[in-house]
Short mmCIF file of C-alpha atoms in Angstrom, two decimals:
data_model
loop_
_atom_site.label_atom_id
_atom_site.label_comp_id
_atom_site.label_asym_id
_atom_site.label_seq_id
_atom_site.Cartn_x
_atom_site.Cartn_y
_atom_site.Cartn_z
CA THR Z 1 -63.06 -18.54 -42.84
CA THR Z 2 -65.40 -20.43 -45.19
CA VAL Z 3 -69.14 -19.99 -45.79
CA PRO Z 4 -71.44 -22.25 -47.87
CA LEU Z 5 -73.17 -20.57 -50.82
CA ASN Z 6 -76.50 -21.97 -51.96
CA ILE Z 7 -78.87 -20.41 -54.49
CA THR Z 8 -82.17 -21.32 -56.09
CA THR Z 9 -83.26 -19.89 -59.45
CA ASN Z 10 -86.84 -19.25 -60.58
CA GLU Z 11 -86.37 -21.29 -63.76
CA ASN Z 12 -84.08 -23.94 -65.20
CA THR Z 13 -80.52 -22.70 -65.60
CA ILE Z 14 -77.52 -24.10 -67.45
CA TRP Z 15 -74.80 -22.19 -65.62
CA ALA Z 16 -74.26 -20.16 -62.43
CA GLY Z 17 -71.24 -18.36 -61.09
CA TYR Z 18 -70.20 -15.63 -58.67
CA THR Z 19 -67.64 -12.97 -57.89
CA LEU Z 20 -66.58 -12.19 -54.33
CA ASN Z 21 -65.26 -8.74 -53.40
CA GLY Z 22 -64.39 -7.93 -57.01
CA GLY Z 23 -62.43 -11.14 -57.55
CA ALA Z 24 -62.46 -13.56 -60.44
CA LEU Z 25 -65.68 -15.09 -61.79
CA THR Z 26 -66.04 -18.56 -60.25
CA ASN Z 27 -68.25 -21.38 -61.52
CA MET Z 28 -70.78 -23.00 -59.19
CA SER Z 29 -71.82 -26.65 -58.98
CA ASN Z 30 -75.44 -27.79 -59.21
CA SER Z 31 -77.62 -30.54 -57.82
CA SER Z 32 -80.47 -29.71 -60.21
CA LEU Z 33 -81.27 -27.14 -62.90
CA ILE Z 34 -82.45 -24.67 -60.24
CA LYS Z 35 -80.17 -25.42 -57.26
CA TRP Z 36 -76.52 -24.33 -57.34
CA ASN Z 37 -73.84 -24.27 -54.65
CA ALA Z 38 -70.26 -23.37 -53.85
CA THR Z 39 -68.01 -22.68 -50.86
CA LEU Z 40 -66.78 -19.15 -50.22
CA SER Z 41 -63.29 -19.13 -48.72
CA GLY Z 42 -60.62 -16.64 -47.74
CA LEU Z 43 -63.02 -14.42 -45.81
CA GLY Z 44 -61.50 -12.14 -43.19
CA THR Z 45 -62.07 -12.81 -39.49
CA GLU Z 46 -64.08 -9.57 -39.34
CA SER Z 47 -65.00 -8.60 -42.90
CA THR Z 48 -67.70 -6.97 -45.02
CA ASN Z 49 -68.14 -8.89 -48.26
CA THR Z 50 -69.86 -8.12 -51.59
CA LEU Z 51 -71.14 -11.16 -53.47
CA ILE Z 52 -72.51 -10.96 -57.05
CA ILE Z 53 -74.25 -14.07 -58.39
CA TYR Z 54 -74.86 -14.72 -62.10
CA ALA Z 55 -77.00 -17.39 -63.78
CA ASN Z 56 -77.87 -18.25 -67.42
CA ASP Z 57 -81.20 -19.83 -68.36
CA THR Z 58 -81.69 -22.40 -71.12
CA SER Z 59 -81.94 -19.57 -73.67
CA ASN Z 60 -78.66 -18.14 -72.37
CA ASN Z 61 -80.32 -15.07 -70.84
CA GLN Z 62 -78.25 -13.94 -67.87
CA GLY Z 63 -79.59 -12.64 -64.59
CA ASN Z 64 -77.64 -11.44 -61.57
CA THR Z 65 -78.15 -10.33 -58.02
CA THR Z 66 -75.91 -8.71 -55.41
CA THR Z 67 -75.78 -9.22 -51.65
CA ILE Z 68 -73.56 -7.86 -48.91
CA PHE Z 69 -72.80 -10.08 -45.93
CA TYR Z 70 -70.51 -10.03 -42.92
CA ALA Z 71 -68.04 -12.61 -41.62
CA ASP Z 72 -67.09 -12.45 -37.96
CA THR Z 73 -65.17 -15.19 -36.16
CA LEU Z 74 -63.33 -12.88 -33.76
CA ALA Z 75 -64.61 -12.44 -30.21
CA PRO Z 76 -65.01 -8.97 -28.66
CA ARG Z 77 -61.80 -7.56 -27.15
CA PHE Z 78 -61.33 -5.85 -23.77
CA THR Z 79 -58.88 -3.04 -23.03
CA SER Z 80 -58.50 -0.39 -20.31
CA ILE Z 81 -59.80 -2.82 -17.68
CA SER Z 82 -59.96 -1.26 -14.23
CA ALA Z 83 -61.65 -0.95 -10.87
CA SER Z 84 -61.38 2.59 -9.54
CA PRO Z 85 -60.34 3.64 -6.98
CA ASN Z 86 -58.19 0.67 -6.12
CA PRO Z 87 -57.62 0.36 -3.28
CA ALA Z 88 -60.78 2.05 -2.04
CA ASN Z 89 -61.78 2.93 1.51
CA GLU Z 90 -64.86 1.67 3.30
CA THR Z 91 -68.14 3.21 2.08
CA GLN Z 92 -66.45 4.52 -1.10
CA ASN Z 93 -68.04 3.74 -4.46
CA VAL Z 94 -65.98 1.66 -6.91
CA ILE Z 95 -66.43 1.77 -10.69
CA CYS Z 96 -65.83 -1.43 -12.69
CA ASN Z 97 -64.79 -0.25 -16.15
CA ALA Z 98 -63.57 -1.74 -19.46
CA TYR Z 99 -63.48 -0.76 -23.12
CA VAL Z 100 -65.19 -3.36 -25.33
CA ASN Z 101 -64.14 -3.41 -28.98
CA ASP Z 102 -65.80 -5.24 -31.87
CA THR Z 103 -65.90 -4.32 -35.56
CA PHE Z 104 -69.60 -5.12 -35.80
CA SER Z 105 -72.39 -4.91 -33.24
CA LEU Z 106 -72.53 -6.33 -29.71
CA SER Z 107 -75.55 -8.36 -28.63
CA SER Z 108 -74.82 -8.64 -24.91
CA VAL Z 109 -72.53 -6.93 -22.41
CA LYS Z 110 -72.63 -7.69 -18.69
CA ILE Z 111 -70.57 -6.79 -15.64
CA GLY Z 112 -70.49 -9.10 -12.65
CA GLU Z 113 -69.29 -8.18 -9.16
CA ASN Z 114 -69.26 -9.79 -5.72
CA ALA Z 115 -69.18 -6.65 -3.57
CA SER Z 116 -72.89 -5.70 -3.47
CA VAL Z 117 -73.72 -9.07 -1.90
CA SER Z 118 -70.47 -10.28 -0.36
CA GLY Z 119 -69.40 -13.66 -1.71
CA THR Z 120 -72.12 -13.81 -4.38
CA PHE Z 121 -71.65 -12.58 -7.94
CA GLN Z 122 -74.36 -10.28 -9.26
CA ASN Z 123 -74.54 -9.76 -13.03
CA HIS Z 124 -75.62 -6.37 -14.41
CA THR Z 125 -76.70 -5.90 -18.04
CA ILE Z 126 -75.02 -2.93 -19.74
CA ASP Z 127 -76.70 -1.02 -22.59
CA LEU Z 128 -73.81 -1.19 -25.05
CA PHE Z 129 -74.38 -2.38 -28.62
CA SER Z 130 -71.25 -1.12 -30.38
CA ALA Z 131 -67.64 -0.55 -29.36
CA GLY Z 132 -67.33 1.62 -26.26
CA TYR Z 133 -66.88 1.74 -22.49
CA ALA Z 134 -68.87 -0.54 -20.21
CA ASN Z 135 -68.99 0.46 -16.55
CA TYR Z 136 -70.91 -0.25 -13.38
CA THR Z 137 -70.70 1.59 -10.03
CA ILE Z 138 -70.75 -0.46 -6.83
CA LEU Z 139 -72.03 1.65 -3.94
CA ASN Z 140 -70.89 1.85 -0.31
CA ASN Z 141 -68.35 -0.97 -0.30
CA ALA Z 142 -67.42 -2.88 2.82
CA LYS Z 143 -63.85 -3.84 3.59
CA GLY Z 144 -62.48 -6.86 1.75
CA GLY Z 145 -61.23 -8.10 -1.61
CA TYR Z 146 -63.57 -8.23 -4.60
CA THR Z 147 -63.70 -8.97 -8.34
CA CYS Z 148 -65.20 -7.21 -11.35
CA GLN Z 149 -66.06 -9.59 -14.20
CA PHE Z 150 -66.75 -8.48 -17.78
CA PHE Z 151 -68.72 -10.50 -20.36
CA ALA Z 152 -69.34 -9.58 -24.01
CA THR Z 153 -71.01 -11.37 -26.94
CA ASP Z 154 -71.14 -10.00 -30.47
CA ALA Z 155 -73.91 -10.31 -33.07
CA ALA Z 156 -72.27 -13.43 -34.54
CA GLY Z 157 -72.31 -15.20 -31.15
CA ASN Z 158 -68.59 -14.89 -30.37
CA SER Z 159 -68.03 -14.40 -26.64
CA ASN Z 160 -65.20 -13.24 -24.42
CA THR Z 161 -64.68 -12.55 -20.73
CA THR Z 162 -62.09 -10.94 -18.47
CA SER Z 163 -61.84 -9.69 -14.89
CA THR Z 164 -59.98 -7.47 -12.47
CA THR Z 165 -59.78 -7.34 -8.67
CA PHE Z 166 -59.91 -4.54 -6.12
CA THR Z 167 -59.46 -4.07 -2.41
CA VAL Z 168 -61.49 -2.02 0.07
CA ASN Z 169 -59.45 -0.87 3.07
CA ASP Z 170 -60.67 -0.85 6.66
CA VAL Z 171 -60.50 2.77 7.83
CA THR Z 172 -63.01 2.53 10.71
CA ALA Z 173 -61.57 2.25 14.23
CA PRO Z 174 -62.91 -0.64 16.32
CA THR Z 175 -65.36 0.03 19.15
CA LEU Z 176 -63.95 -1.30 22.44
CA SER Z 177 -65.78 -2.32 25.60
CA ILE Z 178 -64.07 -2.91 28.98
CA ASN Z 179 -65.47 -6.06 30.55
CA SER Z 180 -63.17 -5.95 33.54
CA PRO Z 181 -62.35 -4.14 35.74
CA LEU Z 182 -65.74 -2.62 36.35
CA ASN Z 183 -66.22 0.89 37.69
CA GLN Z 184 -66.04 -0.19 41.32
CA THR Z 185 -63.65 -0.70 44.24
CA TYR Z 186 -61.70 -3.96 44.43
CA SER Z 187 -60.25 -5.42 47.61
CA ASN Z 188 -57.30 -7.25 45.97
CA SER Z 189 -54.28 -6.15 43.95
CA ASN Z 190 -54.66 -8.66 41.08
CA ILE Z 191 -57.61 -7.74 38.86
CA LEU Z 192 -58.63 -9.40 35.61
CA PHE Z 193 -58.34 -7.08 32.63
CA SER Z 194 -60.68 -8.00 29.75
CA ILE Z 195 -61.99 -6.12 26.70
CA SER Z 196 -64.31 -6.86 23.74
CA SER Z 197 -64.27 -5.44 20.23
CA ASP Z 198 -66.95 -5.12 17.57
CA GLU Z 199 -64.52 -6.56 14.98
CA ASN Z 200 -61.52 -8.84 14.74
CA LEU Z 201 -58.30 -7.31 16.12
CA THR Z 202 -54.68 -7.98 15.26
CA GLN Z 203 -53.30 -6.29 18.35
CA ALA Z 204 -54.44 -4.66 21.62
CA ASN Z 205 -52.40 -2.59 24.09
CA TYR Z 206 -53.09 -0.62 27.23
CA THR Z 207 -51.51 2.13 29.27
#
C-alpha cells in the first residue's frame, strides 16, 4: 500500500524529511521552498501509522510535527453466516445472522431478504459501527425458499457482501371441498367424483 505525502511549510525551507513508524529518516523532494512531497510505501493492509515530519528553514532551524493515520485496503469479513432455524416451519420467525469483522470502523451494514415481500429483496440498515454480529428477524414466514444477503462497508470505503439461503416448510394441511357427488340421491351407478383444494396438491386419494 502506498500513500502520497505532501506538506507545506510556513516559511522557506532548505530541507524536509520524515520517519514512518520509527523507521529511518527519509529525505523529501520539493517543488518550491515551501512545498515538499514523498511517497509512503510498505503500509499494512490494515495498519495504524505514526509519521514524524522534519523541516529546516534557511537559518537551519528545525521544526517537526507528528501525525497518526490509518491505512485500510481490506474489505470487511463475514463469518458465522446463518439463517436460523433452517429449515423453518410456516409462521416461524427466521433470524438472518452474520459476524462482521473489520480492524477499524464500519460505515454501513445492511441485511437484505426476500421473505417479507415474496420475490422482492428488502434491505434493512443495521446499527453496527465496529466488529460484531449483524442480525435481522423475519416474522411469520410463508412456505418457500428464501435468501439472506449481507452487505458491509468500512470507513475507508471497502465493501463486501455474502449470502445464505433458507427453506420454510409447508406444515399446514390443505382444505378440501367435494364438488361431486353432492349430498343428494343419484339415479345412476356411475357418479363423477371431483374435489378442490385451497393449494397445489401432489397427490389425492379416497376411501
